[in-house]
Short mmCIF file of C-alpha atoms in Angstrom, two decimals:
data_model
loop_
_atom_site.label_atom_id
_atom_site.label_comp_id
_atom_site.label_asym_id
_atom_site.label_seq_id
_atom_site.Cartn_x
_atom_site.Cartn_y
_atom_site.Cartn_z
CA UNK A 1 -57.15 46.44 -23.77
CA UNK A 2 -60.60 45.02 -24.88
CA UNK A 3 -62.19 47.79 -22.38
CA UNK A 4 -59.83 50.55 -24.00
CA UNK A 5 -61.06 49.41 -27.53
CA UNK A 6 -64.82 49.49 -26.29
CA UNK A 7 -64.86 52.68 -24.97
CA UNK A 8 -63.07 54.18 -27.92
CA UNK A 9 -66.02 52.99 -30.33
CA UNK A 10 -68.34 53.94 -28.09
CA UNK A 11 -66.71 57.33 -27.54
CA UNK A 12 -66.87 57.95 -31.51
CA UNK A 13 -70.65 56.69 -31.71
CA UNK A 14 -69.78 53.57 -33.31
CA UNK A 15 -72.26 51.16 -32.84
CA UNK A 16 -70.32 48.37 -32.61
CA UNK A 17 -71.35 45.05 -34.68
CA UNK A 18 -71.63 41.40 -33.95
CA UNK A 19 -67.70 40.92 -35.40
CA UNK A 20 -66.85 43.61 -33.58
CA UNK A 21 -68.13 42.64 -30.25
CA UNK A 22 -66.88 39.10 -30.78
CA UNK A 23 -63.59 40.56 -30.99
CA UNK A 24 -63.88 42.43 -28.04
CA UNK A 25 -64.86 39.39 -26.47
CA UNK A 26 -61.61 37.33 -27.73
CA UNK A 27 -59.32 40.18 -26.76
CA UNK A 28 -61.04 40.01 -23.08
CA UNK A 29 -61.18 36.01 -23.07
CA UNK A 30 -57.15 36.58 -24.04
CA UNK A 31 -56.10 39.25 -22.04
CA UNK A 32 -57.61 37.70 -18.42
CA UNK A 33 -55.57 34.17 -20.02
CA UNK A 34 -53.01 36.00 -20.15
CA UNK A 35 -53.20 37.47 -16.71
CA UNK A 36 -54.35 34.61 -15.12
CA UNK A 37 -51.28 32.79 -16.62
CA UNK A 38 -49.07 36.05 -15.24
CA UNK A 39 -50.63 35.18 -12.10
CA UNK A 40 -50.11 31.43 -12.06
CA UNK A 41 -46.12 32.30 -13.43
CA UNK A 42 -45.71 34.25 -10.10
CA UNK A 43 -47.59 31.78 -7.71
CA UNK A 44 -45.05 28.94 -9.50
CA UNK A 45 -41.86 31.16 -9.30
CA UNK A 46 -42.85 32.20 -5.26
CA UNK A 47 -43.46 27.94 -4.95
CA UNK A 48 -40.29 27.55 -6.17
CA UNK A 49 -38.32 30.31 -3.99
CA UNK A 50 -40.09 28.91 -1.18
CA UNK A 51 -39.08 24.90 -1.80
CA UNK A 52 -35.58 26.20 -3.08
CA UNK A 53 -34.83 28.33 0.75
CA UNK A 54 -36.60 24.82 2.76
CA UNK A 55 -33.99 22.84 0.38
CA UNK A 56 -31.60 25.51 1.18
CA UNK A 57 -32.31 25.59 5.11
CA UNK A 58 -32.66 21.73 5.11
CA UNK A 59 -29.52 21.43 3.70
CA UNK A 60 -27.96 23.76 6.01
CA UNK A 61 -29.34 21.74 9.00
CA UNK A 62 -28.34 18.29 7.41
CA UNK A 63 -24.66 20.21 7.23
CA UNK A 64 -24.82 21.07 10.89
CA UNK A 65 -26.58 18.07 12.23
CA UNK A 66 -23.47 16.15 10.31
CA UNK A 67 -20.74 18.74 11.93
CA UNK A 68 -22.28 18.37 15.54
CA UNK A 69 -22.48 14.63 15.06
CA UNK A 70 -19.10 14.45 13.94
CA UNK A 71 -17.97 16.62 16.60
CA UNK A 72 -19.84 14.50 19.31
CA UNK A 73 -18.15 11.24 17.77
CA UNK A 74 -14.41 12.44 18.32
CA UNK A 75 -15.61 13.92 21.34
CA UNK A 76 -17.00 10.34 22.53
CA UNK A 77 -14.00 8.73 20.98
CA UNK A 78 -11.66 10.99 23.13
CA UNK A 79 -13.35 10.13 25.98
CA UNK A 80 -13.28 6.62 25.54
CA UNK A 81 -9.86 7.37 25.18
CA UNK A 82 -9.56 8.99 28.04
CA UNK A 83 -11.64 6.36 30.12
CA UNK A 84 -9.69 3.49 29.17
CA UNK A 85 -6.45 5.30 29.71
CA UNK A 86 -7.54 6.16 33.21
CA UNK A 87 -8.75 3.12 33.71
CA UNK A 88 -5.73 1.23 32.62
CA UNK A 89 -3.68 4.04 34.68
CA UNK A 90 -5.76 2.94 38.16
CA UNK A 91 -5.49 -0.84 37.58
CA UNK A 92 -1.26 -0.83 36.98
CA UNK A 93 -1.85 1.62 40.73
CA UNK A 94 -3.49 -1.50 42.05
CA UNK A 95 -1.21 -3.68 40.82
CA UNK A 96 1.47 -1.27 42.47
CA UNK A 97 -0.21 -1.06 45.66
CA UNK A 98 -1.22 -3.96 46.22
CA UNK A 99 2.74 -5.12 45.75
CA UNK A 100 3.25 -3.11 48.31
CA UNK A 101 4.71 -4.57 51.37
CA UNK A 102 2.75 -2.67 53.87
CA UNK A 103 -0.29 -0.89 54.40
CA UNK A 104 -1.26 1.78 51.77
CA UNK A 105 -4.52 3.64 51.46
CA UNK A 106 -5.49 6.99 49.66
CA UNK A 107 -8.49 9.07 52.51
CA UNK A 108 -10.34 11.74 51.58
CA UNK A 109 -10.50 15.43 53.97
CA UNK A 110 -13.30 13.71 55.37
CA UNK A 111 -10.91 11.33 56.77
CA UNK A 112 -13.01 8.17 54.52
CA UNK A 113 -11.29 5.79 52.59
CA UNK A 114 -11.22 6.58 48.96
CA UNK A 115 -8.90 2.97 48.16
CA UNK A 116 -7.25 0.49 50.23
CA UNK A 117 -4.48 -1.91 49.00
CA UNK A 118 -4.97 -5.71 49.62
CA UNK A 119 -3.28 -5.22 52.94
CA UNK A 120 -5.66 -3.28 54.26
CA UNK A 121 -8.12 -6.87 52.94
CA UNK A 122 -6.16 -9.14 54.34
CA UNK A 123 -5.64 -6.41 58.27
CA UNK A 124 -9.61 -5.80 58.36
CA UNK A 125 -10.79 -9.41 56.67
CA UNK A 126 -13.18 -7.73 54.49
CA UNK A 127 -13.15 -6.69 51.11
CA UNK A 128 -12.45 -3.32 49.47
CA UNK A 129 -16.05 -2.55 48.93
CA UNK A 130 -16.55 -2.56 52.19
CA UNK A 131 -13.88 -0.49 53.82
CA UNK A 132 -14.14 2.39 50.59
CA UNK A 133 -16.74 5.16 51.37
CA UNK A 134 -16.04 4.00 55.41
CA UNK A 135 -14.99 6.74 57.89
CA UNK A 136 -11.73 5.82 59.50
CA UNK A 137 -13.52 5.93 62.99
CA UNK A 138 -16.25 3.27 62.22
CA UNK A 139 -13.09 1.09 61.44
CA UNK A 140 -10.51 1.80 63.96
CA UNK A 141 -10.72 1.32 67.92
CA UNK A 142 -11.14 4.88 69.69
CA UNK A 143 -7.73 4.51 71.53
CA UNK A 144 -5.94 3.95 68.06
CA UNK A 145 -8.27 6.71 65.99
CA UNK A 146 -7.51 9.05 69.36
CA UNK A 147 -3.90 8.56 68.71
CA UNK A 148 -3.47 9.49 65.23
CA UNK A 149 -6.77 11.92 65.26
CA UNK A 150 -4.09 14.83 65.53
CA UNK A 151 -2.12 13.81 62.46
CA UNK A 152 -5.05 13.36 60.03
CA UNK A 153 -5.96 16.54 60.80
CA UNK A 154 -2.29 18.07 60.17
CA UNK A 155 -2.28 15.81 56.94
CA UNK A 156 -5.58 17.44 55.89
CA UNK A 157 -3.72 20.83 56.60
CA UNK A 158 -0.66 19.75 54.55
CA UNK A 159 1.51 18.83 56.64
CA UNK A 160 3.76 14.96 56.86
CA UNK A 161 3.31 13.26 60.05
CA UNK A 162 5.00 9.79 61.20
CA UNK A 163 3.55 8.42 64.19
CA UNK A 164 3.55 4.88 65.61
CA UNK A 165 0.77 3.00 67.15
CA UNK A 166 0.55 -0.16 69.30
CA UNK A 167 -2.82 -1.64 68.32
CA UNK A 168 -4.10 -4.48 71.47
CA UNK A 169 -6.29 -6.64 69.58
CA UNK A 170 -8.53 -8.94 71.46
CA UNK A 171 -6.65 -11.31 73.30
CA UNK A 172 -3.67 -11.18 71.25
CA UNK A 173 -0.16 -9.61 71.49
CA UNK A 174 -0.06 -5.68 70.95
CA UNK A 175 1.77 -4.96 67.68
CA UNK A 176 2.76 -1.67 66.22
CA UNK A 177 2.50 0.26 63.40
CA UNK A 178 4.72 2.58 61.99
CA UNK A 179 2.59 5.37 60.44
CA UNK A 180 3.11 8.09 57.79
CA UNK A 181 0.15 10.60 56.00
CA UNK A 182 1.46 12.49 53.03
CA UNK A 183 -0.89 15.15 52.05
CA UNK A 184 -2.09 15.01 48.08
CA UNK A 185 -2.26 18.56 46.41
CA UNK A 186 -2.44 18.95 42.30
CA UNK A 187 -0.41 21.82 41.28
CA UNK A 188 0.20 23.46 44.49
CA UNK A 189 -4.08 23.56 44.76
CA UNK A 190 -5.81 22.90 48.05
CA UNK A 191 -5.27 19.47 49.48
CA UNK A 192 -7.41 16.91 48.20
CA UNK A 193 -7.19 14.08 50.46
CA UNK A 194 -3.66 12.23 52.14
CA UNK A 195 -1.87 9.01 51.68
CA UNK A 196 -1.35 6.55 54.70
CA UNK A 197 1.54 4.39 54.15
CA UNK A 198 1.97 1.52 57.24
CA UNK A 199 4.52 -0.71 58.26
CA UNK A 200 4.40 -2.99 61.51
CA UNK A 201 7.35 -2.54 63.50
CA UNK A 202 6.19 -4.88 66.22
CA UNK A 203 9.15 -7.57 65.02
CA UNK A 204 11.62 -4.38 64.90
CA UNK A 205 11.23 -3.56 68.51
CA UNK A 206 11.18 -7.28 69.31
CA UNK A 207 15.00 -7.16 67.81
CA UNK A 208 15.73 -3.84 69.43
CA UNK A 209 14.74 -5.06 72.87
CA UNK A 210 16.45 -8.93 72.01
CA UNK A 211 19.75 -6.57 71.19
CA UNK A 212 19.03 -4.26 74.30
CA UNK A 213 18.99 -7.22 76.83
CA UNK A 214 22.04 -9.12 75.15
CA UNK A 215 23.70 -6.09 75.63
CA UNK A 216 22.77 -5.98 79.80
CA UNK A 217 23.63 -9.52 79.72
CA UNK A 218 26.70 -8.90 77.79
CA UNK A 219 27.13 -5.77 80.73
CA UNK A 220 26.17 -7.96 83.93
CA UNK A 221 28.70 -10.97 82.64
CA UNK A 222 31.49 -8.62 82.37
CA UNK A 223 30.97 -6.71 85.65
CA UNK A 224 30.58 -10.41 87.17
CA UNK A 225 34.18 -11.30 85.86
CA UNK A 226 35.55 -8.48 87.01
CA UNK A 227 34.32 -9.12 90.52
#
């Protein structure tokens, strides 16, 4: 404006005075305040849209930091959940098993022990630790694994098997065992590993051959009267 103003004297051949030049000086002094304040106004008001969309995307990440946590804490807490269900689920299985008046143990299709009941403690004289993760071979004789070799692998292919073995420890009477695998599936899936359930049936044949020879006795003493 002051420029505009100093041209048009100059344009007319107006010298300009002392006031007139101190004018233009005032006008200049107040239009580049004026501008310069313009200019500060717009630095300010981009400043402020710039802290006002960090507040905005803070905010926004505060809000989904606090969702995600909150979605990892009921995730966690299911879990938990979930563990101590399972956990309480496998200890009442112990408890069952280890009721159990016989053998029970749950193998793998690796044909390794996955658990053992505390008959299977008390048969081998070891503790569970020590017979889970085993192969069945490093445990059993090779005349007992031979004989029941064929029915873990027909478990394995989902199939029952009951088999008895006589087991000749060292030095000691045989005694038998009464053997059945049941194959596990989940929902008609592949088969994920079989159950052995055992019985010793070495004091049931001891009664069946006791009965057997009372009844040849029973047989010779009557033939012997009759003669």
């Amino acid at each position: 404006a002051a420029g505009y103003w100093w041209n048009t004297i100059s344009v007319h051949g107006t010298r300009p005075t002392l006031a007139s030049r101190e004018l233009s000086s005032m006008v200049t002094l107040a239009a580049a305040s004026l501008y310069l304040t313009w200019v500060l106004e717009q630095q300010r008001a981009a400043e402020l849209r710039e802290r006002r969309q960090q507040r905005a995307l803070r905010e926004e990440l505060e809000q989904r930091v606090a969702e995600r946590t909150e979605a990892l804490l009921a995730t966690n807490t299911a879990l938990s959940k979930e563990v101590a269900d399972r956990r309480r689920i496998q200890d009442q299985m112990l408890l069952i098993s280890d009721s159990f008046p016989g053998y029970l143990a749950y193998v793998d299709t690796e044909a390794r022990y996955v658990w053992v009941n505390l008959a299977y403690e008390r048969y081998w004289q070891r503790p569970r630790a020590d017979i889970v993760g085993r192969h069945m071979r490093d445990l059993h004789a090779p005349a007992v694994y031979g004989a029941v070799e064929d029915h873990i692998a027909a478990a394995i292919a989902g199939l029952h098997r009951t088999t008895e073995v006589l087991v000749q420890g060292g030095g000691t009477t045989p005694r038998s065992y009464e053997l059945t695998f049941v194959p596990h599936r989940e929902h008609g899936g592949p088969v994920l590993g079989f159950i052995i359930l055992g019985l010793e049936s070495t004091a049931r044949h001891a009664g069946e051959e006791r009965a057997r020879r009372t009844e040849r006795l029973a047989a010779l003493g009557t033939l012997a009267a009759g003669i």
